[in-house]
Coordinates of C-alpha atoms and ligand atoms in Angstrom, one line a residue:
M22 CA 86.5 190.0 74.8
I23 CA 86.1 193.7 74.3
F24 CA 85.0 195.9 77.3
K25 CA 83.1 199.1 77.0
V26 CA 81.2 201.4 79.4
F27 CA 78.1 203.4 78.8
K28 CA 75.7 205.6 80.7
K29 CA 72.4 203.9 81.8
Q30 CA 70.2 206.1 79.7
E31 CA 71.9 204.8 76.5
L32 CA 70.3 201.3 77.3
A33 CA 67.0 202.6 76.0
R34 CA 68.8 203.7 72.8
L35 CA 70.1 200.2 72.4
Y36 CA 66.6 198.8 72.9
E37 CA 65.4 201.1 70.0
L38 CA 68.1 199.9 67.8
L39 CA 67.0 196.3 68.3
A40 CA 63.3 196.9 68.3
V41 CA 62.8 195.8 64.7
N42 CA 63.1 192.2 66.1
V43 CA 61.0 190.4 68.7
I44 CA 62.2 191.4 72.1
V45 CA 61.8 189.2 75.1
G46 CA 62.7 190.3 78.7
P47 CA 61.8 190.2 82.3
V48 CA 58.4 191.7 83.2
S49 CA 56.7 192.2 86.5
R50 CA 53.9 189.8 87.4
G51 CA 52.5 191.3 90.6
N52 CA 53.3 189.7 93.9
D53 CA 53.0 186.2 95.5
R54 CA 50.9 185.7 98.6
N55 CA 53.7 186.8 100.9
G56 CA 54.1 190.1 98.9
K57 CA 57.2 189.0 97.1
P58 CA 57.4 190.4 93.6
L59 CA 57.1 188.0 90.8
Y60 CA 58.7 188.1 87.4
D61 CA 58.5 186.2 84.2
F62 CA 60.1 186.5 80.7
D63 CA 57.6 187.7 78.0
V64 CA 57.6 189.6 74.7
V65 CA 57.7 193.3 75.3
Y66 CA 56.8 196.2 73.0
D67 CA 58.3 199.1 75.0
F68 CA 61.6 199.6 76.9
D69 CA 59.6 200.7 79.9
E70 CA 58.0 197.3 80.2
L71 CA 61.3 195.7 81.1
A72 CA 61.8 195.0 84.9
L73 CA 65.6 195.0 84.6
D74 CA 66.0 195.0 88.4
Y75 CA 64.2 191.6 88.5
T76 CA 65.3 189.1 91.0
Q77 CA 64.4 185.8 89.4
T78 CA 61.7 184.8 87.0
V79 CA 59.5 181.9 88.1
H80 CA 59.8 180.2 84.6
S81 CA 63.1 179.9 82.9
P82 CA 63.7 181.3 79.3
K83 CA 63.7 177.8 77.9
R84 CA 60.3 178.0 76.4
F85 CA 61.6 180.4 73.7
V86 CA 63.9 177.7 72.3
L87 CA 62.1 174.7 73.6
P88 CA 58.4 175.4 73.5
Y89 CA 56.2 173.4 76.0
Q90 CA 54.3 172.1 73.0
E91 CA 55.4 172.3 69.3
T92 CA 54.1 170.8 66.1
L93 CA 56.9 169.0 64.4
S94 CA 55.2 168.0 61.2
T95 CA 51.9 167.7 59.6
F96 CA 50.6 165.2 56.9
A97 CA 47.8 165.5 54.4
I98 CA 46.3 163.0 51.9
T99 CA 46.4 164.4 48.4
R100 CA 45.2 163.2 45.0
E101 CA 48.7 162.0 44.3
G102 CA 49.3 160.3 47.5
W103 CA 50.3 162.2 50.6
E104 CA 52.3 165.3 51.6
K105 CA 54.5 166.0 54.6
H106 CA 55.1 169.5 55.9
V107 CA 57.9 170.2 58.3
D108 CA 58.2 173.7 60.0
I109 CA 61.0 174.5 62.5
N110 CA 58.7 177.2 63.7
V111 CA 61.1 180.1 63.5
Y112 CA 59.6 183.4 62.4
R113 CA 61.9 186.3 63.3
P114 CA 65.2 186.7 65.2
L115 CA 64.5 187.0 68.8
V116 CA 66.4 189.5 71.2
F117 CA 66.7 188.4 74.8
F118 CA 67.0 191.6 76.8
G119 CA 68.4 190.9 80.3
M120 CA 69.3 187.4 80.8
H121 CA 71.0 186.4 84.0
A122 CA 74.3 184.3 84.1
C123 CA 72.6 181.1 85.3
D124 CA 70.1 181.1 82.4
I125 CA 72.8 181.7 79.8
N126 CA 74.8 178.9 81.2
A127 CA 71.6 176.8 81.1
L128 CA 71.3 177.4 77.4
N129 CA 74.9 176.5 77.0
K130 CA 74.1 173.2 78.6
L131 CA 71.1 172.6 76.4
D132 CA 73.3 173.2 73.4
L133 CA 75.6 170.2 74.4
V134 CA 72.7 167.8 74.0
L135 CA 70.5 169.6 71.3
A136 CA 73.0 171.4 69.1
Q137 CA 76.4 169.8 69.5
S138 CA 75.5 166.1 70.0
T139 CA 75.6 163.4 67.3
Y140 CA 72.0 164.2 66.3
P141 CA 71.4 168.0 66.6
N142 CA 67.8 169.0 67.0
P143 CA 66.8 171.3 64.1
Y144 CA 63.9 172.8 66.0
Y145 CA 66.0 173.9 68.8
M146 CA 69.0 175.0 66.7
G147 CA 66.8 177.1 64.5
K148 CA 65.6 179.0 67.4
R149 CA 69.0 179.2 69.2
K150 CA 70.9 180.5 66.3
N151 CA 68.3 183.2 65.9
L152 CA 68.8 184.5 69.4
F153 CA 70.6 187.7 70.3
I154 CA 71.3 187.7 74.1
I155 CA 72.0 190.7 76.2
G156 CA 73.2 189.3 79.7
L157 CA 72.6 191.2 82.8
D158 CA 74.2 190.8 86.1
C159 CA 71.9 189.8 89.0
N160 CA 71.5 190.0 92.8
P161 CA 71.8 186.5 94.5
E162 CA 68.4 185.3 95.9
P163 CA 68.4 183.1 99.0
Q164 CA 67.7 179.9 96.9
C165 CA 70.5 180.6 94.4
F166 CA 73.4 178.1 94.7
C167 CA 74.8 178.8 91.1
R168 CA 78.2 179.8 92.6
S169 CA 78.5 176.1 93.9
M170 CA 77.8 175.0 90.3
G171 CA 80.3 177.3 88.7
T172 CA 77.5 179.1 86.9
D173 CA 77.3 182.5 88.6
S174 CA 79.1 184.2 85.7
A175 CA 79.0 183.4 82.1
I176 CA 82.0 183.5 79.7
H177 CA 80.2 182.5 76.6
G178 CA 76.7 182.1 75.1
F179 CA 75.8 185.7 75.0
D180 CA 76.4 188.7 72.7
V181 CA 76.9 191.3 75.3
F182 CA 76.8 191.1 79.1
L183 CA 76.1 194.0 81.4
T184 CA 77.1 194.8 84.8
D185 CA 75.6 197.6 86.7
L186 CA 78.2 200.1 88.1
G187 CA 75.8 202.6 89.4
G188 CA 75.0 205.2 86.9
K189 CA 76.6 203.2 84.1
Y190 CA 76.9 199.7 82.7
F191 CA 80.1 197.7 82.1
A192 CA 79.7 195.8 78.9
E193 CA 81.5 192.6 78.0
I194 CA 81.2 192.2 74.2
L195 CA 81.4 188.8 72.6
S196 CA 79.9 189.1 69.2
A197 CA 80.5 191.3 66.1
T198 CA 76.8 192.3 66.0
A199 CA 76.9 193.5 69.6
F200 CA 80.2 195.5 68.8
D201 CA 78.6 197.1 65.9
L202 CA 75.5 198.0 67.9
L203 CA 77.3 199.4 70.8
N204 CA 79.2 201.7 68.3
Q205 CA 75.8 203.2 67.5
I206 CA 75.3 204.5 71.1
T207 CA 77.5 206.6 73.2
C208 CA 80.0 204.4 74.8
K209 CA 83.7 204.4 75.6
D210 CA 86.6 202.2 76.8
P211 CA 86.6 201.7 80.5
S212 CA 89.0 203.8 82.6
A213 CA 91.3 202.2 85.2
K214 CA 88.9 203.4 87.9
E215 CA 85.9 201.8 86.1
L216 CA 87.8 198.5 85.7
A217 CA 88.6 198.5 89.3
L218 CA 84.9 199.3 90.3
Y219 CA 83.8 196.3 88.0
K220 CA 86.2 194.0 89.9
H221 CA 85.0 195.4 93.3
V222 CA 81.2 194.9 92.2
T223 CA 81.7 191.3 91.0
H224 CA 83.7 190.3 94.1
E225 CA 81.2 191.9 96.5
K226 CA 78.5 190.0 94.7
S227 CA 80.3 186.7 95.1
T228 CA 80.2 187.2 98.9
R229 CA 76.3 187.4 99.0
Y230 CA 75.4 183.8 98.2
T231 CA 73.9 182.0 101.2
A232 CA 72.8 178.6 99.6
T233 CA 75.4 176.1 98.7
V234 CA 75.7 172.5 97.4
D235 CA 78.8 170.4 98.0
T236 CA 79.6 169.1 94.6
S237 CA 82.9 167.5 95.5
D238 CA 83.0 163.9 94.3
L239 CA 79.3 164.1 93.9
T240 CA 79.1 161.5 91.0
K241 CA 80.9 159.0 93.2
I242 CA 78.8 159.8 96.2
L243 CA 75.7 159.2 94.1
D244 CA 77.1 155.9 92.9
L245 CA 77.7 154.9 96.5
E246 CA 74.3 156.0 97.7
F247 CA 72.0 154.5 95.1
E248 CA 70.2 152.7 97.8
S249 CA 70.3 155.4 100.4
P250 CA 67.1 155.8 102.4
A251 CA 67.3 159.5 101.7
W252 CA 65.6 158.7 98.4
D253 CA 62.6 157.2 100.0
Y254 CA 62.5 160.2 102.5
W255 CA 62.2 162.6 99.6
G256 CA 60.2 160.4 97.5
E257 CA 57.5 160.2 100.1
K258 CA 57.3 163.9 100.2
C259 CA 57.2 164.3 96.3
L260 CA 53.7 164.9 94.8
S261 CA 55.0 163.7 91.4
C262 CA 53.6 167.1 90.0
G263 CA 56.4 167.8 87.6
T264 CA 56.6 171.4 88.6
C265 CA 60.3 171.3 89.1
A266 CA 61.0 170.2 85.5
N267 CA 58.6 172.8 84.3
V268 CA 60.4 175.7 85.8
C269 CA 63.9 174.2 85.3
P270 CA 66.0 176.0 82.6
T271 CA 67.8 172.7 81.7
C272 CA 65.1 170.1 81.8
Y273 CA 64.5 169.0 78.2
C274 CA 62.9 165.6 78.3
Y275 CA 59.9 165.3 76.1
G276 CA 57.3 163.0 74.6
V277 CA 56.0 162.9 71.0
E278 CA 52.3 162.3 70.1
E279 CA 50.7 161.6 66.7
H280 CA 47.2 162.7 65.9
V281 CA 45.1 161.6 62.9
D282 CA 41.8 163.4 62.3
L283 CA 38.6 161.4 62.1
G284 CA 38.3 161.7 58.3
L285 CA 41.8 160.2 57.9
Q286 CA 42.9 163.1 55.8
H287 CA 45.2 165.0 58.0
A288 CA 47.7 164.1 60.7
S289 CA 50.3 165.8 62.9
K290 CA 53.2 165.0 65.1
T291 CA 53.5 167.1 68.3
K292 CA 56.3 167.2 70.8
S293 CA 55.5 168.2 74.4
L294 CA 58.0 168.7 77.2
H295 CA 57.7 166.0 79.8
S296 CA 58.9 165.6 83.4
C297 CA 60.7 162.5 84.7
N298 CA 58.8 163.0 88.0
L299 CA 55.5 162.5 86.3
I300 CA 54.0 159.0 87.0
D301 CA 53.9 157.8 83.3
F302 CA 57.4 159.0 82.3
A303 CA 58.9 155.5 82.3
K304 CA 55.7 153.6 81.3
V305 CA 56.2 151.7 78.2
A306 CA 54.0 149.7 75.7
G307 CA 52.3 146.8 77.5
G308 CA 51.8 149.0 80.6
H309 CA 55.0 148.3 82.4
N310 CA 56.3 151.2 84.4
F311 CA 60.1 151.1 85.0
R312 CA 59.8 153.8 87.7
P313 CA 56.5 153.2 89.5
T314 CA 57.3 155.0 92.7
S315 CA 57.9 158.8 93.3
A316 CA 61.2 157.9 95.0
S317 CA 62.5 156.1 91.9
R318 CA 61.5 159.0 89.7
L319 CA 62.9 161.7 91.9
K320 CA 66.2 159.7 92.2
Y321 CA 66.3 159.5 88.5
R322 CA 66.0 163.2 88.0
Y323 CA 68.9 163.8 90.4
Y324 CA 71.0 161.1 88.8
H325 CA 70.5 162.6 85.3
K326 CA 71.4 166.1 86.5
H327 CA 74.3 165.2 88.8
R328 CA 75.7 161.9 87.6
G329 CA 74.8 160.8 84.0
F330 CA 75.1 164.3 82.5
V331 CA 78.5 164.8 84.2
E332 CA 79.7 161.4 82.8
A333 CA 78.7 162.5 79.3
F334 CA 79.7 166.1 79.3
E335 CA 82.0 166.7 82.4
E336 CA 79.6 169.2 83.9
S337 CA 76.4 169.0 85.7
L338 CA 72.9 169.6 84.1
C339 CA 72.0 171.9 87.0
V340 CA 72.9 175.6 87.0
G341 CA 71.8 176.1 90.7
C342 CA 69.1 178.7 89.9
G343 CA 67.0 177.3 92.8
R344 CA 63.8 177.6 90.8
C345 CA 62.8 174.0 91.4
G346 CA 63.1 174.3 95.1
A347 CA 61.2 177.7 95.1
A348 CA 58.3 176.2 93.1
C349 CA 58.1 172.8 94.8
L350 CA 55.0 172.6 97.0
A351 CA 56.7 169.9 99.1
D352 CA 59.7 172.0 99.9
I353 CA 62.2 169.7 98.1
T354 CA 65.3 171.5 97.2
P355 CA 68.5 170.4 95.5
P356 CA 70.8 171.6 98.5
A357 CA 68.6 169.7 101.1
V358 CA 68.4 166.5 98.9
I359 CA 72.2 166.4 98.1
A360 CA 73.1 167.2 101.7
S361 CA 70.8 164.3 103.0
V362 CA 72.2 161.9 100.3
R363 CA 75.6 162.8 101.6
G364 CA 74.4 162.0 105.1
K365 CA 74.9 165.5 106.3
E366 CA 71.3 166.2 107.4
Ligands
LIG8 S1 60.1 167.4 93.6 FE1 58.5 168.9 94.1 S2 58.0 170.0 92.3 FE2 59.2 168.2 91.6 S3 57.6 166.7 91.3 FE3 58.1 166.4 93.4 S4 56.6 167.7 94.5 FE4 56.5 168.4 92.3
LIG9 S1 67.5 171.4 88.9 FE1 66.6 173.2 90.0 S2 68.4 174.4 90.7 FE2 69.1 173.0 89.1 S3 68.8 174.2 87.2 FE3 67.0 173.0 87.4 S4 65.6 174.4 88.5 FE4 67.6 175.3 88.7

């Protein structure tokens, strides 16, 4: 890792150097009904559109590597027979300008399944490999429990990560591309004073988390508590709306549909993100539903994130961003669910 420091006004210059690509970053989306600012990730066309002091976006960045709906292939009848057309839907390199550590770690977790497993997903990999990520330090929100999940800082999965030191940014450089780019703006090696300030700023941030989840022995606790009444308690509240999976940066479950046109000349195969909380998620041919109750579906989501994924990859599939709890109309949050399964509430 190489460290540099540059004045804040140089960030606009960095933007200009990258602007030949598609740039995605945090943008303001007005306020919620309580007056709290809302943010989302979107394509930007000007540096001033970026809301770099954003708290947390409602949606995660996953739709830029895992679109909610994507055509996988199309088929057409021809004179000679039929043709298949496959497009992995990558058009231009995409620059992510200002991604927080939790979302960088979420992409790293998606990589484990979609890029590094036995059967890598070419649609995901095509987009992921064409990403240039500028990470940005954050201010913990009340719902953030990333520190409990070990995802409050990122050590890989970005090109350069910026920490605000007041009038300047402290840059952690991981890629040769980022190193070359930073050489084109005015930056310098950090002084001893700036290194000390960086350590102070990161330590001070670590003291500002209020939400926590006790992850100690959690896989064993979940095994022991498979029949816990806590699942019924939360299941009765759950509306099976799927919002939690929609906003979650690591939920990647999907369904595939095939469509044939009425003339039987064209067909397509489409992938759509799904949610294990939706009523038909475990419904199979013949009509049997393996998880007919909201409690069984909610439980499955927690077991996938905090039990099955840990068994497969030795880490949780949750980065503790708290988006699911913030968006849930039934006030179901991972800290509350896990505490009650542990018998603490
Ligand atoms: S936990 Fe909340 S957001 Fe998720 S499906 Fe249930 S009601 Fe919807
Ligand atoms: S389960 Fe909830 S807290 Fe965990 S990564 Fe998904 S949205 Fe964030």
